[in-house]
XYZ file of N, CA and C in Angstrom:
414
model
N -23.302 11.254 -48.638
C -23.486 12.595 -49.434
C -22.451 13.676 -48.731
N -21.710 14.285 -49.672
C -21.016 15.381 -48.945
C -21.903 16.598 -48.643
N -21.295 17.498 -47.795
C -21.984 18.609 -47.542
C -21.257 19.897 -47.921
N -22.166 21.065 -48.050
C -21.605 22.233 -48.204
C -20.532 22.667 -47.122
N -19.250 22.937 -47.459
C -18.187 23.251 -46.481
C -18.379 24.442 -45.791
N -19.368 25.272 -46.184
C -19.567 26.661 -45.399
C -20.375 26.269 -44.359
N -21.255 25.440 -44.304
C -22.298 25.050 -43.412
C -21.679 24.904 -41.909
N -20.499 23.936 -41.835
C -19.887 23.682 -40.575
C -19.257 25.008 -39.971
N -18.749 25.717 -41.042
C -17.908 26.903 -40.641
C -18.914 28.081 -40.099
N -20.338 28.144 -40.501
C -20.966 28.891 -40.158
C -21.522 28.405 -38.634
N -21.754 27.248 -38.525
C -22.133 26.754 -37.244
C -20.974 26.955 -36.151
N -19.734 26.966 -36.557
C -18.750 27.356 -35.616
C -18.644 28.708 -35.188
N -19.105 29.680 -36.165
C -19.201 31.193 -35.878
C -20.340 31.359 -34.914
N -21.467 30.582 -34.987
C -22.557 30.739 -34.077
C -22.126 30.163 -32.752
N -21.470 29.095 -32.801
C -20.935 28.396 -31.402
C -19.996 29.417 -30.740
N -19.156 29.984 -31.553
C -18.314 30.906 -30.992
C -18.952 32.024 -30.103
N -19.864 32.576 -30.777
C -20.683 33.684 -30.082
C -21.511 33.058 -28.783
N -21.854 31.979 -29.140
C -22.814 31.280 -27.852
C -21.589 30.973 -26.618
N -20.440 30.255 -27.015
C -19.612 30.005 -25.960
C -19.058 31.327 -25.352
N -18.788 32.418 -26.064
C -18.150 33.440 -25.644
C -19.197 34.208 -24.740
N -20.396 34.167 -24.931
C -21.621 34.704 -24.083
C -21.596 33.831 -22.824
N -21.342 32.529 -22.971
C -21.306 31.656 -21.677
C -20.226 32.120 -20.726
N -19.031 32.462 -21.357
C -17.796 32.747 -20.564
C -17.978 34.177 -19.838
N -18.562 35.137 -20.717
C -19.001 36.416 -20.256
C -19.909 36.354 -19.097
N -21.166 35.773 -19.244
C -22.208 35.709 -18.430
C -22.199 34.562 -17.425
N -21.569 33.652 -17.707
C -21.657 32.453 -16.793
C -22.810 31.599 -16.804
N -23.749 31.858 -17.933
C -25.113 31.102 -17.988
C -24.990 29.603 -18.362
N -25.314 29.058 -17.325
C -25.505 27.339 -17.367
C -26.608 27.064 -18.552
N -27.634 27.912 -18.581
C -28.800 27.762 -19.498
C -28.185 27.705 -20.898
N -27.373 28.697 -21.176
C -26.848 28.840 -22.459
C -25.805 27.609 -22.714
N -25.074 27.393 -21.863
C -24.202 26.352 -22.097
C -24.928 24.977 -22.372
N -26.030 24.769 -21.504
C -26.868 23.615 -21.738
C -27.479 23.563 -23.178
N -27.699 24.768 -23.826
C -28.357 24.954 -25.067
C -27.215 24.474 -26.104
N -25.924 24.894 -25.772
C -24.835 24.431 -26.786
C -24.719 22.999 -26.589
N -24.762 22.396 -25.142
C -24.739 20.931 -25.239
C -25.687 20.226 -26.082
N -27.021 20.735 -26.118
C -27.983 20.134 -26.894
C -27.515 20.208 -28.374
N -27.071 21.416 -28.818
C -26.717 21.668 -30.257
C -25.570 20.672 -30.755
N -24.630 20.551 -29.776
C -23.497 19.612 -30.126
C -24.085 18.108 -30.048
N -24.960 17.696 -29.272
C -25.547 16.479 -29.205
C -26.307 16.095 -30.309
N -26.921 17.027 -30.833
C -27.680 16.858 -32.287
C -26.887 16.702 -33.414
N -25.708 17.754 -33.408
C -24.895 17.465 -34.638
C -24.003 16.270 -34.345
N -23.712 15.736 -33.138
C -22.663 14.651 -33.084
C -23.616 13.302 -33.504
N -24.924 13.389 -33.026
C -25.660 12.220 -33.235
C -26.435 12.204 -34.793
N -26.693 13.033 -35.375
C -27.243 13.151 -36.495
C -26.439 13.880 -37.541
N -25.355 14.289 -37.308
C -24.591 15.020 -38.484
C -24.895 16.520 -38.373
N -23.838 17.309 -38.830
C -24.100 18.771 -38.666
C -25.342 19.504 -39.319
N -25.696 18.590 -40.362
C -26.925 19.167 -40.995
C -28.343 19.070 -40.009
N -28.168 18.257 -39.143
C -29.251 17.951 -38.193
C -29.237 18.903 -36.839
N -28.070 19.631 -36.749
C -27.986 20.499 -35.515
C -28.744 21.622 -35.913
N -29.113 22.431 -34.945
C -29.860 23.811 -34.946
C -29.139 24.652 -35.887
N -27.768 24.682 -35.746
C -26.933 25.810 -36.595
C -27.035 25.314 -37.888
N -27.033 23.971 -38.169
C -27.081 23.398 -39.629
C -28.254 23.777 -40.327
N -29.477 23.673 -39.406
C -30.876 23.788 -39.955
C -30.902 25.407 -40.343
N -30.304 26.272 -39.408
C -30.530 27.718 -39.693
C -29.655 28.021 -41.106
N -28.474 27.317 -41.132
C -27.649 27.504 -42.300
C -28.476 27.096 -43.580
N -29.111 26.045 -43.398
C -29.707 25.399 -44.765
C -30.933 26.093 -45.051
N -31.687 26.659 -44.049
C -32.855 27.305 -44.325
C -32.803 28.981 -44.547
N -31.874 29.531 -43.916
C -31.720 30.955 -43.849
C -30.605 31.493 -44.491
N -29.412 30.939 -44.447
C -28.144 31.431 -45.058
C -27.870 30.936 -46.389
N -27.890 29.769 -46.547
C -27.365 29.005 -47.893
C -28.460 29.609 -49.061
N -29.507 29.764 -48.786
C -30.403 30.338 -50.008
C -29.938 31.749 -50.399
N -29.344 32.466 -49.630
C -28.870 33.612 -49.894
C -27.311 33.743 -50.512
N -26.850 32.729 -50.470
C -25.435 32.501 -50.957
C -25.394 31.896 -52.368
N -24.374 32.018 -53.100
C -24.225 31.427 -54.338
C -23.967 29.721 -54.171
N -24.039 29.134 -55.333
C -23.710 27.678 -55.060
C -22.482 27.400 -54.417
N -22.398 26.212 -53.591
C -21.112 26.163 -52.903
C -19.950 25.720 -53.795
N -18.785 26.345 -53.764
C -17.656 25.816 -54.490
C -16.816 24.606 -53.913
N -17.108 24.436 -52.607
C -16.342 23.306 -52.026
C -17.511 22.470 -51.118
N -17.189 21.133 -51.085
C -18.019 20.175 -50.501
C -16.973 19.259 -49.635
N -17.450 18.928 -48.485
C -16.625 17.855 -47.635
C -17.494 16.852 -47.166
N -16.699 15.595 -46.824
C -17.387 14.763 -46.149
C -17.940 15.035 -44.855
N -19.177 14.474 -44.348
C -19.666 15.033 -43.286
C -19.181 14.320 -41.995
N -18.336 13.203 -41.941
C -18.027 12.573 -41.049
C -16.949 13.285 -40.000
N -15.973 14.051 -40.693
C -15.106 14.708 -39.789
C -15.961 15.771 -38.784
N -16.689 16.629 -39.505
C -17.519 17.625 -38.812
C -18.373 16.961 -37.554
N -18.916 15.854 -38.071
C -19.961 15.248 -36.970
C -19.023 14.766 -35.797
N -17.634 14.245 -36.075
C -16.745 13.814 -34.934
C -16.478 15.011 -34.208
N -16.280 16.332 -34.910
C -15.829 17.559 -34.211
C -17.011 17.928 -33.237
N -18.194 17.585 -33.762
C -19.190 17.886 -32.944
C -19.359 17.016 -31.488
N -19.014 15.919 -31.757
C -18.890 14.841 -30.471
C -17.789 15.483 -29.602
N -16.554 15.863 -30.150
C -15.441 16.427 -29.438
C -16.031 17.516 -28.586
N -16.766 18.490 -29.163
C -17.302 19.644 -28.697
C -18.277 19.428 -27.511
N -19.003 18.415 -27.833
C -19.967 17.846 -26.765
C -19.235 17.548 -25.536
N -18.243 16.783 -25.617
C -17.621 16.399 -24.445
C -17.068 17.542 -23.654
N -16.306 18.464 -24.334
C -16.082 19.727 -23.633
C -17.189 20.499 -23.015
N -18.199 20.659 -23.785
C -19.203 21.496 -23.343
C -19.720 20.649 -21.895
N -19.959 19.439 -21.902
C -20.485 18.709 -20.969
C -19.642 18.800 -19.626
N -18.379 18.522 -19.859
C -17.438 18.872 -18.797
C -17.559 20.261 -18.344
N -17.794 21.356 -19.257
C -17.989 22.764 -18.705
C -19.063 22.879 -18.038
N -20.185 22.266 -18.541
C -21.512 22.291 -17.596
C -21.502 21.662 -16.324
N -20.678 20.510 -16.234
C -20.478 19.895 -14.975
C -19.691 20.969 -14.093
N -18.698 21.527 -14.530
C -17.950 22.415 -13.643
C -18.731 23.628 -13.098
N -19.588 24.157 -14.243
C -20.373 25.312 -13.588
C -21.551 24.905 -12.711
N -22.093 23.662 -13.042
C -23.030 23.446 -11.966
C -22.856 22.709 -10.660
N -21.830 21.805 -10.775
C -21.390 21.024 -9.650
C -19.836 21.599 -9.037
N -19.426 22.193 -9.906
C -17.992 22.805 -9.372
C -16.887 21.870 -10.058
N -15.640 22.308 -9.871
C -15.204 23.503 -9.425
C -15.475 24.474 -10.729
N -15.654 25.691 -10.483
C -16.009 26.784 -11.457
C -14.863 26.847 -12.587
N -13.684 26.591 -12.055
C -12.435 26.692 -12.912
C -12.535 25.645 -13.957
N -13.164 24.504 -13.783
C -13.321 23.458 -14.612
C -14.335 23.773 -15.767
N -15.375 24.665 -15.325
C -16.237 25.024 -16.497
C -15.982 26.068 -17.292
N -15.115 27.030 -16.632
C -14.157 28.052 -17.701
C -13.269 27.396 -18.482
N -12.418 26.383 -18.041
C -11.339 25.947 -18.892
C -12.040 25.127 -19.833
N -12.843 24.209 -19.805
C -13.464 23.321 -20.723
C -14.370 24.143 -21.871
N -15.040 25.226 -21.333
C -15.815 26.049 -22.216
C -14.773 26.763 -22.994
N -13.689 27.222 -22.478
C -12.798 28.023 -23.173
C -11.959 27.129 -24.145
N -11.755 25.964 -23.996
C -11.206 25.127 -24.869
C -12.078 24.891 -26.134
N -13.382 24.584 -25.802
C -14.268 24.607 -26.980
C -14.565 25.713 -27.683
N -14.518 27.000 -27.023
C -14.397 28.165 -27.668
C -13.435 28.370 -28.534
N -12.172 28.129 -28.115
C -11.018 28.402 -28.980
C -10.989 27.550 -30.259
N -11.480 26.283 -30.010
C -11.621 25.244 -31.307
C -12.782 25.985 -32.181
N -13.700 26.362 -31.832
C -14.797 26.938 -32.700
C -14.484 28.144 -33.244
N -13.508 28.975 -32.554
C -13.114 30.202 -33.239
C -12.086 30.002 -34.346
N -11.222 28.821 -34.130
C -10.378 28.670 -35.049
C -11.010 28.201 -36.298
N -12.101 27.267 -36.229
C -12.997 26.908 -37.423
C -13.527 27.989 -38.087
N -14.128 28.816 -37.321
C -15.074 30.028 -37.970
C -14.035 31.121 -38.497
N -12.852 31.392 -37.849
C -12.199 32.466 -38.385
C -11.114 32.045 -39.481
N -10.560 30.971 -39.272
C -9.529 30.390 -40.136
C -9.938 29.031 -41.036
N -10.982 28.628 -40.824
C -11.453 27.338 -41.462
C -10.721 26.159 -40.872
N -9.960 26.277 -39.738
C -9.145 24.963 -39.212
C -9.937 24.518 -38.265
N -10.403 23.127 -38.385
C -11.182 22.473 -37.703
C -10.235 21.263 -36.955
N -10.180 21.601 -35.560
C -9.584 20.798 -34.685
C -10.137 19.388 -34.762
N -11.294 19.247 -34.435
C -12.091 17.969 -34.336
C -11.924 17.273 -35.716
N -12.022 17.977 -36.744
C -11.936 17.193 -38.122
C -10.515 16.642 -38.195
N -9.559 17.470 -37.752
C -7.934 16.983 -37.817
C -7.837 15.767 -36.909
N -8.449 15.783 -35.636
C -8.381 14.627 -34.884
C -9.177 13.334 -35.392
N -10.373 13.735 -36.012
C -10.911 12.581 -36.805
C -9.894 11.806 -37.829
N -9.166 12.731 -38.714
C -8.313 12.196 -39.590
C -7.091 11.533 -38.939
N -6.557 11.964 -37.789
C -5.577 11.262 -37.269
C -5.784 10.107 -36.433
N -7.091 9.986 -36.052
C -7.659 8.677 -35.506
C -7.738 7.604 -36.758
N -8.429 8.329 -37.824
C -8.567 7.350 -38.889
C -7.193 6.798 -39.484
N -6.167 7.480 -39.570
C -4.831 7.292 -40.002
C -4.295 6.024 -39.013
N -4.417 6.479 -37.688
C -3.881 5.408 -36.658
C -4.572 3.848 -36.692
N -5.877 4.086 -36.954
C -6.581 2.946 -36.870
C -6.367 1.885 -38.198
N -5.973 2.687 -39.384
C -5.708 2.003 -40.540
C -4.395 1.378 -40.467
N -3.295 1.981 -39.975
C -2.034 1.399 -39.667
C -1.933 0.428 -38.786
N -2.934 0.365 -37.762
C -3.026 -0.699 -36.625
C -3.536 -1.911 -37.160
N -4.057 -2.025 -38.369
C -4.881 -3.166 -38.806
C -3.936 -3.938 -39.447
């Protein structure tokens, strides 16, 4: 079943704010929260993430009906990619080196910002590229 395309973009906006706050404050707890949010989105789909729940319960009822739907698999894959970067960032901030934490968190922030501000999902594009490559390889 396809999902409202505005949901992942909303989640990316919240993620952008959270990751920017992590870079400003250096809060490992806040980054751990984002790791959890990414893990839930990667395992159960973006609708099962905390930001997906917030969109569904609070934001979407205040909006008009969706004009665009999308397949849930690319955003779910993007959540998994975000999870990898956030975990690497958490490792960098907790075990060192700090530059690794800043770099990985910054990469995740850049991807989230691109999605929230411009609707360009890097993880979704990676998903489509991987799909094309695996279909050609068969």
